Coordinates of C-alpha atoms and ligand atoms in Angstrom, one line a residue:
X1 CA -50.9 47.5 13.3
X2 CA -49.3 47.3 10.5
X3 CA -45.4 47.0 10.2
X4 CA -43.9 49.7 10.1
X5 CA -40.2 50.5 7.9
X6 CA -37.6 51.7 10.2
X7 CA -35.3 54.1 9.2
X8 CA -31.6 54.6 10.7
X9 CA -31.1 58.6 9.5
X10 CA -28.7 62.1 10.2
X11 CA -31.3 64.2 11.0
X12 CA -29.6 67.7 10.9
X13 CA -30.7 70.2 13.9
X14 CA -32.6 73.2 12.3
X15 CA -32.9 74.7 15.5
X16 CA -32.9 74.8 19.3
X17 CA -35.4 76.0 21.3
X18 CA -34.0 76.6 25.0
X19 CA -37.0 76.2 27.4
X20 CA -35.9 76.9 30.5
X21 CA -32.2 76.2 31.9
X22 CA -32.9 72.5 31.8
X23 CA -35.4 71.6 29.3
X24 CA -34.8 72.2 25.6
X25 CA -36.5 71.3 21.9
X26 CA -34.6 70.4 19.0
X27 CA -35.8 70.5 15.6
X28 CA -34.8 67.9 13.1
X29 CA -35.3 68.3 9.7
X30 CA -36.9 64.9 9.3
X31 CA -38.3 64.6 5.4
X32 CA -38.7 60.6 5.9
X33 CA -39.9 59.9 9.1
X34 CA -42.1 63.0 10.0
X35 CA -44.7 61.6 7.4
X36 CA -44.3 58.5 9.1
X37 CA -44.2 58.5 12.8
X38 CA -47.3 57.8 15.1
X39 CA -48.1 60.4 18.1
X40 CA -47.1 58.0 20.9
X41 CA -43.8 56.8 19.1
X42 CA -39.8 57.0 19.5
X43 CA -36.8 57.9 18.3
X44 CA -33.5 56.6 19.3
X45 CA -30.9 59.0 19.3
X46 CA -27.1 59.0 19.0
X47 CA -25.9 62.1 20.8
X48 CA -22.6 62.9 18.7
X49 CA -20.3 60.8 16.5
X50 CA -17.9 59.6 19.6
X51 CA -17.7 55.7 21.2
X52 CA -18.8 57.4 24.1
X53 CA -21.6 57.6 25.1
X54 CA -22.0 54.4 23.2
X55 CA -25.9 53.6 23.4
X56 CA -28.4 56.5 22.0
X57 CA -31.2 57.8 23.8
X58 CA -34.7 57.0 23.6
X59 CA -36.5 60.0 22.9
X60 CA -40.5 61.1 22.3
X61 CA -41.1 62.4 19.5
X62 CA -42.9 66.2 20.9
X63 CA -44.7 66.9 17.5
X64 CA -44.4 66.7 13.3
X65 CA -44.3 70.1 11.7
X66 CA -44.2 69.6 8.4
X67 CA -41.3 67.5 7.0
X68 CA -39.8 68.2 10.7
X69 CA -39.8 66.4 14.1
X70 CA -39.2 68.3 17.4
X71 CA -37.9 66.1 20.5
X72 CA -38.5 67.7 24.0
X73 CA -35.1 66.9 26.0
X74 CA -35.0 67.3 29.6
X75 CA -31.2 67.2 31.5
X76 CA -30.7 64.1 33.2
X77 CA -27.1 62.6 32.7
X78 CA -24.6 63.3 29.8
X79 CA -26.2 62.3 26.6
X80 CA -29.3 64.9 27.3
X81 CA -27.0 67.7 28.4
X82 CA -25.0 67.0 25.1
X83 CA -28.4 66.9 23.4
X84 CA -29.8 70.7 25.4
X85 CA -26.5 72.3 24.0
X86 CA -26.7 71.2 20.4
X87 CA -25.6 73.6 18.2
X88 CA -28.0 74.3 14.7
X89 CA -26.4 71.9 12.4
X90 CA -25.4 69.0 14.4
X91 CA -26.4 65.9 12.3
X92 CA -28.0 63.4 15.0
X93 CA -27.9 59.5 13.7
X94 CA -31.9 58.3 14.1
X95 CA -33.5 55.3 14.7
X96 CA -36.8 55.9 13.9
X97 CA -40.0 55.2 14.2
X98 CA -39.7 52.6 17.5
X99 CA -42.3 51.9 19.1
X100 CA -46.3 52.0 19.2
X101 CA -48.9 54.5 19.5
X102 CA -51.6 56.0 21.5
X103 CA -55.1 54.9 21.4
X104 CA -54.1 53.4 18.3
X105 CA -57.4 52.2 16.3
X106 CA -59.4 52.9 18.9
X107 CA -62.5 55.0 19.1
X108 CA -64.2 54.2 21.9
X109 CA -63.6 57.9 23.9
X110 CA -65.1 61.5 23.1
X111 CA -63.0 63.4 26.2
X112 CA -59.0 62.4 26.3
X113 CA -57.7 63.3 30.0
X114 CA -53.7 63.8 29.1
X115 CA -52.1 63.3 32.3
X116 CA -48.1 64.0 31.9
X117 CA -45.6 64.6 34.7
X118 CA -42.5 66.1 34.4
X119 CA -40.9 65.4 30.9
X120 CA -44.1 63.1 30.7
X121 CA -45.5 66.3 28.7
X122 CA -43.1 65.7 25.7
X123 CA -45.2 63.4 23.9
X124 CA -48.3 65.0 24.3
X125 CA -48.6 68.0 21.9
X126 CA -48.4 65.6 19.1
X127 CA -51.0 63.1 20.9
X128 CA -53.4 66.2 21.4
X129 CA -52.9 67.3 17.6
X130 CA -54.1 64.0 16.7
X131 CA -56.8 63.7 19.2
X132 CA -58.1 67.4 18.4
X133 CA -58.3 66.6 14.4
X134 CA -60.0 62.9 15.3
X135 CA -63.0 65.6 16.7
X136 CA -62.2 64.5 20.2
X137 CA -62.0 66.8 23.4
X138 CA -58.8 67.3 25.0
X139 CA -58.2 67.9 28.9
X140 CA -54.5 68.5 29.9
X141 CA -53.3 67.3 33.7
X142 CA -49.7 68.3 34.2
X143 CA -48.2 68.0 37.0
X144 CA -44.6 68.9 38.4
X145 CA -42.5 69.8 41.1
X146 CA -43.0 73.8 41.0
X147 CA -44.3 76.6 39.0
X148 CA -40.8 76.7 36.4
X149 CA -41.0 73.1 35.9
X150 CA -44.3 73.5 34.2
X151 CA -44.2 73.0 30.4
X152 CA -46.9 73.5 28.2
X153 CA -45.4 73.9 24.6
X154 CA -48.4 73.3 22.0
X155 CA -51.0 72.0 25.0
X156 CA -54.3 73.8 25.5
X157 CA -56.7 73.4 27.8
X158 CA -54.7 73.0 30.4
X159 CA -55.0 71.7 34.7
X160 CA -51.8 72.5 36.3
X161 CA -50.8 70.5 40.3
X162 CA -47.3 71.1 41.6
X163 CA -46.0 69.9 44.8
X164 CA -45.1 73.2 46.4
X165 CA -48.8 74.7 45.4
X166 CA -46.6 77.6 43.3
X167 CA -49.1 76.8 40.5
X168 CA -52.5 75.4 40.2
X169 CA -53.7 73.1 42.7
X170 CA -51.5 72.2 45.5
X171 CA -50.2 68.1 45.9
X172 CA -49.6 65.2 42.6
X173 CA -51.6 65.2 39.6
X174 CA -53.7 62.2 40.3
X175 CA -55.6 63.7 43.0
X176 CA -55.8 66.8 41.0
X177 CA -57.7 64.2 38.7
X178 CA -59.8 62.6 41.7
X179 CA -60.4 65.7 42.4
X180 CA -62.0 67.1 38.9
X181 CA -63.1 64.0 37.5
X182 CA -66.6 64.3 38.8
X183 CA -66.9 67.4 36.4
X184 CA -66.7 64.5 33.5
X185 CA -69.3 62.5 34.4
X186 CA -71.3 61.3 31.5
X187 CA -68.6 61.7 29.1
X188 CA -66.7 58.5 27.4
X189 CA -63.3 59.0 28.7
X190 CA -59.6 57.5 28.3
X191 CA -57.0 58.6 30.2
X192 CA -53.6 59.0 28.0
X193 CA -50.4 59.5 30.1
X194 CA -46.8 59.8 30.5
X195 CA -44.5 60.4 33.6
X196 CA -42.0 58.9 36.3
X197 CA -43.1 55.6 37.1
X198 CA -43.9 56.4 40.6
X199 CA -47.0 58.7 38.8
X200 CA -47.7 56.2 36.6
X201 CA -48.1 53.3 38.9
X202 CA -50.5 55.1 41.2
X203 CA -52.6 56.5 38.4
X204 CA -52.9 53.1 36.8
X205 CA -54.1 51.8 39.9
X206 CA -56.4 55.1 40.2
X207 CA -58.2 54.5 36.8
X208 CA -58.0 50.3 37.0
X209 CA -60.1 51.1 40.5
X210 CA -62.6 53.4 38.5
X211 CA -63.0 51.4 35.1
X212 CA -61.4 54.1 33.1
X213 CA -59.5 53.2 30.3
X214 CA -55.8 54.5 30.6
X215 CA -52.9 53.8 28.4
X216 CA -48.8 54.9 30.1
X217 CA -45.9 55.5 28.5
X218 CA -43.1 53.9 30.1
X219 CA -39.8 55.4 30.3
X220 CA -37.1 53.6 31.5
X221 CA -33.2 53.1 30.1
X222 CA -33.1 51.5 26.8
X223 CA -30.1 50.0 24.4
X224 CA -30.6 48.8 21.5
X225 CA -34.3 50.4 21.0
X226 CA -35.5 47.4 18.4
X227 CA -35.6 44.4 20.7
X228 CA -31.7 43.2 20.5
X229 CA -30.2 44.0 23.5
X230 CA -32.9 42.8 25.9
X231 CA -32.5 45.5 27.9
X232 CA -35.5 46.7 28.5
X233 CA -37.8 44.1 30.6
X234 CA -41.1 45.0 31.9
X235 CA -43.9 42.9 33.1
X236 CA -47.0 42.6 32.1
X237 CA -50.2 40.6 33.0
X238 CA -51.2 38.2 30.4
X239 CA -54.8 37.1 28.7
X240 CA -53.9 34.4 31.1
X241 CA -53.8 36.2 34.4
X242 CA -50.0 35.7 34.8
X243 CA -47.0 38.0 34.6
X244 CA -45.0 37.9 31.7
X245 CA -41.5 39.5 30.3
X246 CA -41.8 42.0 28.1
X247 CA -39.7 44.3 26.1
X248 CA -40.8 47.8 26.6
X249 CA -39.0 49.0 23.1
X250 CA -41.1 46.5 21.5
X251 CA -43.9 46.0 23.4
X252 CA -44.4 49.1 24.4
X253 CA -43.1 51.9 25.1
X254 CA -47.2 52.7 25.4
X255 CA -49.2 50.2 27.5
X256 CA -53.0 49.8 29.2
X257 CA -53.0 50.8 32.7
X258 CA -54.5 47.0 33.6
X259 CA -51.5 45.4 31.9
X260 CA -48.7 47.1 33.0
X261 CA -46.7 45.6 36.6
X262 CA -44.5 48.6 38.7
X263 CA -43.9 46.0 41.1
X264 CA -40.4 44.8 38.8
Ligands
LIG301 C1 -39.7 55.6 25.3 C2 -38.9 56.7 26.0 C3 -39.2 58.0 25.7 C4 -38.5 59.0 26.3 N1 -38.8 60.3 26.0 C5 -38.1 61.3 26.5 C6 -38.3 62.6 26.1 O1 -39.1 62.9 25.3 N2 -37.5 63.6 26.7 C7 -36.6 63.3 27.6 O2 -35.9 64.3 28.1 N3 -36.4 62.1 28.1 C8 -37.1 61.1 27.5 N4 -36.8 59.8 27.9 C9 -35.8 59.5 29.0 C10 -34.4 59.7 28.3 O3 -34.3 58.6 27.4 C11 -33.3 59.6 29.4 O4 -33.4 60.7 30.2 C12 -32.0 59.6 28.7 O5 -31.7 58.4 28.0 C13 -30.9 59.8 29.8 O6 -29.7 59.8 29.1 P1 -28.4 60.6 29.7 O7 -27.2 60.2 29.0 O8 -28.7 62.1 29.8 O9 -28.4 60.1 31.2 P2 -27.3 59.0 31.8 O10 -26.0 59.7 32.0 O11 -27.4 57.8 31.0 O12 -28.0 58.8 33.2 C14 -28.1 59.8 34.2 C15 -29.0 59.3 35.3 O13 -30.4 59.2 34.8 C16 -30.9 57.9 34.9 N5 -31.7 57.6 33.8 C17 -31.2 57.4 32.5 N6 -32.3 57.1 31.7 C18 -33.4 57.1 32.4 C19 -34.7 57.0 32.2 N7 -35.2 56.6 30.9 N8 -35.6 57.1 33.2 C20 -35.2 57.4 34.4 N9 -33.9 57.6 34.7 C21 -33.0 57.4 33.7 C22 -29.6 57.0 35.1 O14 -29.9 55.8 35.8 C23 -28.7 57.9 35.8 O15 -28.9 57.9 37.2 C24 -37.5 58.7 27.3 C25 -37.2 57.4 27.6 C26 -37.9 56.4 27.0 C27 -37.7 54.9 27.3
LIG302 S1 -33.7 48.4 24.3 FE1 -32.7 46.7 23.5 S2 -34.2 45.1 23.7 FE2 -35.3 46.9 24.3

């Protein structure tokens, strides 16, 4: 991949787009990184212009309209609550773009299973944009915890699990997958996701078993977001069949399912 320039902007907020009483999307006018940014990338985000909170927040980018990003901000802690109540014309301080990309160069897949959990879903409106316009099929797995929790902003196509069964099928999204993937069969597949790590991990180990290509997002706390702080470790199994250290800003923050350690 080629480097990249990376660009430390205000992006002003143009809007905010309340989702449900926890889950919000921001859209920053963006004019030099939305031509830019890859689907699968960061941002870095400082939340306002106070020492505290000091670091900024790693955020997906959700999609590029135009010469605008949208981020996809769930409520965690204090720097995404500041980030959910955002008023229209807050300018937000950007590192941008971090990271790599998904399925970058590759073409080796006609049907891209995007499996997202929770928040997991942020990234992938952009992913399927680019997926659709590459001529490629797109199946969405999301799962969640119930039927609210469900997001599906610019997704189609669209297989829903939630652990109390309020919608689609009833139990986690990787035997939602086991379940349907026989209705594949035939079809070149790579399996694209993003979620808690606890989802991540077993479907890695699900599609490693299986022989399908996968690729995860990692989410974890970041500093620095460009490799300074080292903050970020994750390990990942060499050429060489031994674990290594990695930083995820860097390295990742998208990795192959058969690289990737959860064991850290
Ligand atoms: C590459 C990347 C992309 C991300 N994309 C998105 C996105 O699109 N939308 C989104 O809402 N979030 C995303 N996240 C997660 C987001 O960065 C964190 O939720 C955010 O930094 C928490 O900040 P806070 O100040 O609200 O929470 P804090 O007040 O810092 O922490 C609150 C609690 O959440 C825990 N926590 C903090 N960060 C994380 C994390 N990354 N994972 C799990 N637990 C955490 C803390 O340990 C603490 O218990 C992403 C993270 C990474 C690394
Ligand atoms: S976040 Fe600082 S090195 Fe990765």
């Amino acid at each position: 991949m080629t480097m990249q320039p990376l660009y430390d902007l205000p992006l002003t907020v143009v809007e905010n787009i309340r989702l449900t009483s926890v889950t919000n999307v921001l859209v920053l006018d963006a004019p030099v990184i939305a031509p830019v940014i890859r689907s699968g990338q960061f941002v870095n985000v400082k939340v306002n212009g106070f020492h505290q909170p000091l670091l900024r927040r790693p955020l997906s980018v959700h999609r590029v309209v135009g010469s605008q990003i949208e981020i996809m901000i769930r409520i965690v802690g204090i720097g995404t609550q500041i980030l959910y109540d955002a008023p229209v014309g807050t300018a937000l301080q950007t590192l941008a773009p971090l990271g790599n990309t998904f399925g970058y160069n590759r073409d080796d897949f006609d049907t891209a299973l995007l499996v997202s959990g929770g928040i997991g879903v942020a990234p992938m409106a952009m992913l399927e944009e680019t997926l659709l316009k590459r001529g490629k099929k797109v199946v969405n797995f999301i799962g969640a915890r119930s039927a609210p929790d469900v997001i599906t902003r610019g997704l189609t196509n669209i297989h829903a699990a939630t652990d109390d069964g309020s919608l689609g099928f009833k139990g986690n999204i990787v035997r939602l997958l086991a379940e349907e993937l026989p209705q594949f069969n035939g079809e070149r597949l790579r399996v694209f996701s993003c979620g808690p790590n606890r989802m991540l991990e077993s479907l890695a180990q699900f599609c490693n078993e299986r022989g399908l290509p996968c690729e995860v997002s990692i989410e974890s706390i970041m500093g620095c977001g460009i490799g300074i702080c080292y903050g970020c470790p994750v390990r990942v199994r060499g050429e060489d069949g031994l674990a290594h250290n990695q930083l995820l800003c860097q390295y990742g923050s998208v990795i192959d399912a058969k690289e990737i350690m959860f064991e850290v």
